[in-house]
């Protein structure tokens, strides 16, 4: 089976940078997704990595190292609206589209 | 507007009373899936469908049924709900099941079984 680990909670100040780490153990890796989820709302897509390296999209960047089973999501210039849960999810080649989710990292942005 | 629509958004019911949560997508997606979300456990897949009339179990299928008679609809059926099915449910869809296909989620259905 798959094992996906990410920190439970992180706190940062408005305007700062926060890095959310995700480690995974899986067979047949077929990509890693990051989703943002505000309390009681639907997860919304942030980023997708399948090759090693950094993907940058505005204030958010995501990094992947397949050999280390490691990814991180970098949030820059934090805003209050970034307070949310961030979900790491792995897709495997034998899972028929099933995303295996980590438990999520609650990011709290303080003034 | 491209979207995944779930109904109802909130539901309180009693043990044993059959219920259906509907899910519809307007993006002509082949792949649809149901997840439940519980505190500390993350999202777990209940059932999925690769296309019309093709469904299969996910990680936590016990107590649930699904059907896929049309491409756009993928209802979740609880024949005899029990309190341990109290949860937040999400329907999701993607173009196919292959890598790189983004899954889009509905707004969620919060179910309480008394």
PDB file of N, CA and C in Angstrom, chain A residues 2 30-31 33 35 37-46 48 50 57 85 87 91-92 94-104, chain B residues 9-10 31 33 35 37 40-45 48 50 56 58-59 88 90 96-108 110:
ATOM      1  N   UNK A   2       0.197   2.389   0.046  1.00  0.00           N
ATOM      2  CA  UNK A   2       0.920   3.654   0.027  1.00  0.00           C
ATOM      3  C   UNK A   2       0.894   4.284   1.407  1.00  0.00           C
ATOM      4  N   UNK A  30       2.878   7.664 -10.355  1.00  0.00           N
ATOM      5  CA  UNK A  30       2.363   8.239 -11.593  1.00  0.00           C
ATOM      6  C   UNK A  30       1.979   9.705 -11.428  1.00  0.00           C
ATOM      7  N   UNK A  31       2.558  10.363 -10.425  1.00  0.00           N
ATOM      8  CA  UNK A  31       2.317  11.786 -10.279  1.00  0.00           C
ATOM      9  C   UNK A  31       1.881  12.169  -8.877  1.00  0.00           C
ATOM     10  N   UNK A  33      -0.049  15.343  -6.640  1.00  0.00           N
ATOM     11  CA  UNK A  33      -0.897  16.533  -6.704  1.00  0.00           C
ATOM     12  C   UNK A  33      -0.887  17.249  -5.354  1.00  0.00           C
ATOM     13  N   UNK A  35      -3.505  19.899  -3.375  1.00  0.00           N
ATOM     14  CA  UNK A  35      -4.808  20.533  -3.357  1.00  0.00           C
ATOM     15  C   UNK A  35      -4.893  21.468  -2.147  1.00  0.00           C
ATOM     16  N   UNK A  37      -7.700  23.125   0.513  1.00  0.00           N
ATOM     17  CA  UNK A  37      -9.071  22.928   0.983  1.00  0.00           C
ATOM     18  C   UNK A  37      -9.375  23.869   2.140  1.00  0.00           C
ATOM     19  N   UNK A  38     -10.284  24.802   1.915  1.00  0.00           N
ATOM     20  CA  UNK A  38     -10.780  25.625   3.014  1.00  0.00           C
ATOM     21  C   UNK A  38     -11.825  24.826   3.779  1.00  0.00           C
ATOM     22  N   UNK A  39     -11.960  25.164   5.045  1.00  0.00           N
ATOM     23  CA  UNK A  39     -12.806  24.393   5.956  1.00  0.00           C
ATOM     24  C   UNK A  39     -14.209  24.194   5.382  1.00  0.00           C
ATOM     25  N   UNK A  40     -14.631  22.921   5.297  1.00  0.00           N
ATOM     26  CA  UNK A  40     -15.972  22.598   4.835  1.00  0.00           C
ATOM     27  C   UNK A  40     -16.203  22.762   3.346  1.00  0.00           C
ATOM     28  N   UNK A  41     -15.123  23.056   2.588  1.00  0.00           N
ATOM     29  CA  UNK A  41     -15.281  23.261   1.157  1.00  0.00           C
ATOM     30  C   UNK A  41     -14.595  22.158   0.362  1.00  0.00           C
ATOM     31  N   UNK A  42     -14.763  22.208  -0.941  1.00  0.00           N
ATOM     32  CA  UNK A  42     -14.155  21.210  -1.819  1.00  0.00           C
ATOM     33  C   UNK A  42     -12.658  21.450  -1.958  1.00  0.00           C
ATOM     34  N   UNK A  43     -11.880  20.391  -2.081  1.00  0.00           N
ATOM     35  CA  UNK A  43     -10.466  20.558  -2.448  1.00  0.00           C
ATOM     36  C   UNK A  43     -10.373  21.183  -3.841  1.00  0.00           C
ATOM     37  N   UNK A  44      -9.440  22.108  -3.996  1.00  0.00           N
ATOM     38  CA  UNK A  44      -9.216  22.708  -5.311  1.00  0.00           C
ATOM     39  C   UNK A  44      -7.766  22.473  -5.721  1.00  0.00           C
ATOM     40  N   UNK A  45      -7.571  22.188  -6.982  1.00  0.00           N
ATOM     41  CA  UNK A  45      -6.265  21.823  -7.525  1.00  0.00           C
ATOM     42  C   UNK A  45      -5.292  22.990  -7.448  1.00  0.00           C
ATOM     43  N   UNK A  46      -4.063  22.688  -6.987  1.00  0.00           N
ATOM     44  CA  UNK A  46      -3.006  23.693  -6.977  1.00  0.00           C
ATOM     45  C   UNK A  46      -1.898  23.356  -7.962  1.00  0.00           C
ATOM     46  N   UNK A  48       0.625  19.941  -9.994  1.00  0.00           N
ATOM     47  CA  UNK A  48       0.869  18.552 -10.353  1.00  0.00           C
ATOM     48  C   UNK A  48       2.333  18.408 -10.741  1.00  0.00           C
ATOM     49  N   UNK A  50       5.148  15.309 -11.968  1.00  0.00           N
ATOM     50  CA  UNK A  50       5.426  13.912 -12.296  1.00  0.00           C
ATOM     51  C   UNK A  50       6.921  13.705 -12.554  1.00  0.00           C
ATOM     52  N   UNK A  57       4.070  28.508  -9.964  1.00  0.00           N
ATOM     53  CA  UNK A  57       2.803  29.045 -10.446  1.00  0.00           C
ATOM     54  C   UNK A  57       2.423  30.204  -9.529  1.00  0.00           C
ATOM     55  N   UNK A  85      -6.309  23.996   4.628  1.00  0.00           N
ATOM     56  CA  UNK A  85      -5.608  22.713   4.685  1.00  0.00           C
ATOM     57  C   UNK A  85      -5.028  22.416   3.309  1.00  0.00           C
ATOM     58  N   UNK A  87      -3.445  19.502   0.908  1.00  0.00           N
ATOM     59  CA  UNK A  87      -3.479  18.051   0.778  1.00  0.00           C
ATOM     60  C   UNK A  87      -2.484  17.587  -0.270  1.00  0.00           C
ATOM     61  N   UNK A  91      -0.774   9.598  -7.152  1.00  0.00           N
ATOM     62  CA  UNK A  91      -1.433   8.727  -8.125  1.00  0.00           C
ATOM     63  C   UNK A  91      -0.456   7.617  -8.487  1.00  0.00           C
ATOM     64  N   UNK A  92      -0.935   6.393  -8.508  1.00  0.00           N
ATOM     65  CA  UNK A  92      -0.056   5.289  -8.885  1.00  0.00           C
ATOM     66  C   UNK A  92      -0.569   4.633 -10.160  1.00  0.00           C
ATOM     67  N   UNK A  94      -1.138   1.595 -10.755  1.00  0.00           N
ATOM     68  CA  UNK A  94      -2.052   0.470 -10.579  1.00  0.00           C
ATOM     69  C   UNK A  94      -3.319   0.848  -9.824  1.00  0.00           C
ATOM     70  N   UNK A  95      -3.591   2.147  -9.699  1.00  0.00           N
ATOM     71  CA  UNK A  95      -4.701   2.555  -8.827  1.00  0.00           C
ATOM     72  C   UNK A  95      -5.919   3.042  -9.597  1.00  0.00           C
ATOM     73  N   UNK A  96      -5.917   2.961 -10.913  1.00  0.00           N
ATOM     74  CA  UNK A  96      -7.076   3.332 -11.721  1.00  0.00           C
ATOM     75  C   UNK A  96      -7.634   4.693 -11.326  1.00  0.00           C
ATOM     76  N   UNK A  97      -6.747   5.665 -11.264  1.00  0.00           N
ATOM     77  CA  UNK A  97      -7.199   7.029 -11.032  1.00  0.00           C
ATOM     78  C   UNK A  97      -7.407   7.389  -9.573  1.00  0.00           C
ATOM     79  N   UNK A  98      -7.245   6.430  -8.676  1.00  0.00           N
ATOM     80  CA  UNK A  98      -7.443   6.743  -7.260  1.00  0.00           C
ATOM     81  C   UNK A  98      -6.301   7.612  -6.752  1.00  0.00           C
ATOM     82  N   UNK A  99      -6.661   8.728  -6.160  1.00  0.00           N
ATOM     83  CA  UNK A  99      -5.681   9.566  -5.489  1.00  0.00           C
ATOM     84  C   UNK A  99      -5.560   9.090  -4.040  1.00  0.00           C
ATOM     85  N   UNK A 100      -4.326   8.789  -3.634  1.00  0.00           N
ATOM     86  CA  UNK A 100      -4.073   8.430  -2.244  1.00  0.00           C
ATOM     87  C   UNK A 100      -3.667   9.702  -1.511  1.00  0.00           C
ATOM     88  N   UNK A 101      -4.498  10.140  -0.582  1.00  0.00           N
ATOM     89  CA  UNK A 101      -4.285  11.426   0.076  1.00  0.00           C
ATOM     90  C   UNK A 101      -3.554  11.287   1.399  1.00  0.00           C
ATOM     91  N   UNK A 102      -2.722  12.272   1.688  1.00  0.00           N
ATOM     92  CA  UNK A 102      -2.245  12.435   3.041  1.00  0.00           C
ATOM     93  C   UNK A 102      -3.361  13.054   3.877  1.00  0.00           C
ATOM     94  N   UNK A 103      -3.131  13.140   5.189  1.00  0.00           N
ATOM     95  CA  UNK A 103      -4.181  13.646   6.091  1.00  0.00           C
ATOM     96  C   UNK A 103      -4.347  15.160   6.000  1.00  0.00           C
ATOM     97  N   UNK A 104      -3.410  15.828   5.326  1.00  0.00           N
ATOM     98  CA  UNK A 104      -3.527  17.271   5.161  1.00  0.00           C
ATOM     99  C   UNK A 104      -2.721  18.055   6.177  1.00  0.00           C
TER     100      UNK A 104
ATOM    101  N   UNK B   9     -26.446  19.123  -0.004  1.00  0.00           N
ATOM    102  CA  UNK B   9     -25.210  19.586   0.642  1.00  0.00           C
ATOM    103  C   UNK B   9     -25.160  19.146   2.103  1.00  0.00           C
ATOM    104  N   UNK B  10     -26.312  19.060   2.720  1.00  0.00           N
ATOM    105  CA  UNK B  10     -26.396  18.646   4.113  1.00  0.00           C
ATOM    106  C   UNK B  10     -27.544  17.651   4.253  1.00  0.00           C
ATOM    107  N   UNK B  31     -14.025   9.555 -16.013  1.00  0.00           N
ATOM    108  CA  UNK B  31     -13.720   9.011 -14.690  1.00  0.00           C
ATOM    109  C   UNK B  31     -14.452   9.797 -13.608  1.00  0.00           C
ATOM    110  N   UNK B  33     -15.536   9.501  -9.191  1.00  0.00           N
ATOM    111  CA  UNK B  33     -15.123   8.833  -7.964  1.00  0.00           C
ATOM    112  C   UNK B  33     -15.846   9.435  -6.770  1.00  0.00           C
ATOM    113  N   UNK B  35     -15.373   9.970  -2.560  1.00  0.00           N
ATOM    114  CA  UNK B  35     -14.467   9.937  -1.413  1.00  0.00           C
ATOM    115  C   UNK B  35     -15.261  10.308  -0.162  1.00  0.00           C
ATOM    116  N   UNK B  37     -14.372  11.949   3.778  1.00  0.00           N
ATOM    117  CA  UNK B  37     -13.312  12.640   4.507  1.00  0.00           C
ATOM    118  C   UNK B  37     -13.656  12.653   5.986  1.00  0.00           C
ATOM    119  N   UNK B  40      -8.434  13.570  10.562  1.00  0.00           N
ATOM    120  CA  UNK B  40      -7.210  12.819  10.796  1.00  0.00           C
ATOM    121  C   UNK B  40      -6.961  11.679   9.833  1.00  0.00           C
ATOM    122  N   UNK B  41      -7.921  11.389   8.976  1.00  0.00           N
ATOM    123  CA  UNK B  41      -7.761  10.258   8.061  1.00  0.00           C
ATOM    124  C   UNK B  41      -7.586  10.686   6.609  1.00  0.00           C
ATOM    125  N   UNK B  42      -7.847  11.923   6.311  1.00  0.00           N
ATOM    126  CA  UNK B  42      -7.742  12.353   4.925  1.00  0.00           C
ATOM    127  C   UNK B  42      -8.893  11.837   4.091  1.00  0.00           C
ATOM    128  N   UNK B  43      -8.801  12.050   2.812  1.00  0.00           N
ATOM    129  CA  UNK B  43      -9.823  11.590   1.880  1.00  0.00           C
ATOM    130  C   UNK B  43      -9.557  10.136   1.508  1.00  0.00           C
ATOM    131  N   UNK B  44     -10.609   9.331   1.576  1.00  0.00           N
ATOM    132  CA  UNK B  44     -10.474   7.919   1.209  1.00  0.00           C
ATOM    133  C   UNK B  44     -11.505   7.585   0.145  1.00  0.00           C
ATOM    134  N   UNK B  45     -11.064   6.822  -0.853  1.00  0.00           N
ATOM    135  CA  UNK B  45     -11.942   6.520  -1.972  1.00  0.00           C
ATOM    136  C   UNK B  45     -12.933   5.411  -1.619  1.00  0.00           C
ATOM    137  N   UNK B  48     -15.283   3.994  -7.572  1.00  0.00           N
ATOM    138  CA  UNK B  48     -14.937   4.785  -8.725  1.00  0.00           C
ATOM    139  C   UNK B  48     -15.566   4.181  -9.978  1.00  0.00           C
ATOM    140  N   UNK B  50     -14.806   4.077 -14.279  1.00  0.00           N
ATOM    141  CA  UNK B  50     -13.946   4.425 -15.416  1.00  0.00           C
ATOM    142  C   UNK B  50     -14.763   4.948 -16.591  1.00  0.00           C
ATOM    143  N   UNK B  56     -16.082   0.152  -9.804  1.00  0.00           N
ATOM    144  CA  UNK B  56     -15.307  -0.780  -8.983  1.00  0.00           C
ATOM    145  C   UNK B  56     -15.088  -0.171  -7.594  1.00  0.00           C
ATOM    146  N   UNK B  58     -13.328   1.096  -4.162  1.00  0.00           N
ATOM    147  CA  UNK B  58     -12.137   1.789  -3.703  1.00  0.00           C
ATOM    148  C   UNK B  58     -11.644   1.167  -2.418  1.00  0.00           C
ATOM    149  N   UNK B  59     -11.167   1.998  -1.518  1.00  0.00           N
ATOM    150  CA  UNK B  59     -10.595   1.490  -0.268  1.00  0.00           C
ATOM    151  C   UNK B  59     -11.628   1.193   0.813  1.00  0.00           C
ATOM    152  N   UNK B  88     -18.083  13.560   5.740  1.00  0.00           N
ATOM    153  CA  UNK B  88     -18.166  14.537   4.655  1.00  0.00           C
ATOM    154  C   UNK B  88     -17.817  13.803   3.362  1.00  0.00           C
ATOM    155  N   UNK B  90     -17.352  13.598  -0.848  1.00  0.00           N
ATOM    156  CA  UNK B  90     -17.028  14.363  -2.043  1.00  0.00           C
ATOM    157  C   UNK B  90     -17.088  13.469  -3.271  1.00  0.00           C
ATOM    158  N   UNK B  96      -9.907  11.340 -17.732  1.00  0.00           N
ATOM    159  CA  UNK B  96      -9.674   9.899 -17.703  1.00  0.00           C
ATOM    160  C   UNK B  96      -8.998   9.570 -16.390  1.00  0.00           C
ATOM    161  N   UNK B  97      -8.604   8.321 -16.239  1.00  0.00           N
ATOM    162  CA  UNK B  97      -7.936   7.911 -14.997  1.00  0.00           C
ATOM    163  C   UNK B  97      -6.422   8.020 -15.097  1.00  0.00           C
ATOM    164  N   UNK B  98      -5.908   8.454 -16.221  1.00  0.00           N
ATOM    165  CA  UNK B  98      -4.466   8.459 -16.441  1.00  0.00           C
ATOM    166  C   UNK B  98      -3.737   9.556 -15.706  1.00  0.00           C
ATOM    167  N   UNK B  99      -2.412   9.446 -15.698  1.00  0.00           N
ATOM    168  CA  UNK B  99      -1.598  10.438 -15.022  1.00  0.00           C
ATOM    169  C   UNK B  99      -1.792  11.823 -15.598  1.00  0.00           C
ATOM    170  N   UNK B 100      -1.710  12.811 -14.728  1.00  0.00           N
ATOM    171  CA  UNK B 100      -1.830  14.188 -15.166  1.00  0.00           C
ATOM    172  C   UNK B 100      -3.250  14.696 -15.254  1.00  0.00           C
ATOM    173  N   UNK B 101      -4.209  13.817 -15.143  1.00  0.00           N
ATOM    174  CA  UNK B 101      -5.593  14.267 -15.216  1.00  0.00           C
ATOM    175  C   UNK B 101      -6.036  14.820 -13.871  1.00  0.00           C
ATOM    176  N   UNK B 102      -6.395  16.088 -13.865  1.00  0.00           N
ATOM    177  CA  UNK B 102      -6.791  16.744 -12.629  1.00  0.00           C
ATOM    178  C   UNK B 102      -8.180  16.272 -12.231  1.00  0.00           C
ATOM    179  N   UNK B 103      -8.336  15.918 -10.961  1.00  0.00           N
ATOM    180  CA  UNK B 103      -9.663  15.581 -10.459  1.00  0.00           C
ATOM    181  C   UNK B 103     -10.315  16.834  -9.892  1.00  0.00           C
ATOM    182  N   UNK B 104     -11.540  17.075 -10.331  1.00  0.00           N
ATOM    183  CA  UNK B 104     -12.317  18.218  -9.865  1.00  0.00           C
ATOM    184  C   UNK B 104     -13.373  17.720  -8.891  1.00  0.00           C
ATOM    185  N   UNK B 105     -13.496  18.435  -7.797  1.00  0.00           N
ATOM    186  CA  UNK B 105     -14.353  17.982  -6.708  1.00  0.00           C
ATOM    187  C   UNK B 105     -15.642  18.792  -6.626  1.00  0.00           C
ATOM    188  N   UNK B 106     -16.700  18.099  -6.236  1.00  0.00           N
ATOM    189  CA  UNK B 106     -17.926  18.777  -5.892  1.00  0.00           C
ATOM    190  C   UNK B 106     -17.808  19.469  -4.545  1.00  0.00           C
ATOM    191  N   UNK B 107     -18.844  20.216  -4.180  1.00  0.00           N
ATOM    192  CA  UNK B 107     -18.796  21.041  -2.965  1.00  0.00           C
ATOM    193  C   UNK B 107     -18.921  20.232  -1.682  1.00  0.00           C
ATOM    194  N   UNK B 108     -19.306  18.973  -1.795  1.00  0.00           N
ATOM    195  CA  UNK B 108     -19.361  18.120  -0.610  1.00  0.00           C
ATOM    196  C   UNK B 108     -20.766  17.950  -0.074  1.00  0.00           C
ATOM    197  N   UNK B 110     -22.421  16.867   3.605  1.00  0.00           N
ATOM    198  CA  UNK B 110     -22.176  16.519   5.009  1.00  0.00           C
ATOM    199  C   UNK B 110     -23.353  15.688   5.504  1.00  0.00           C
TER     200      UNK B 110
END
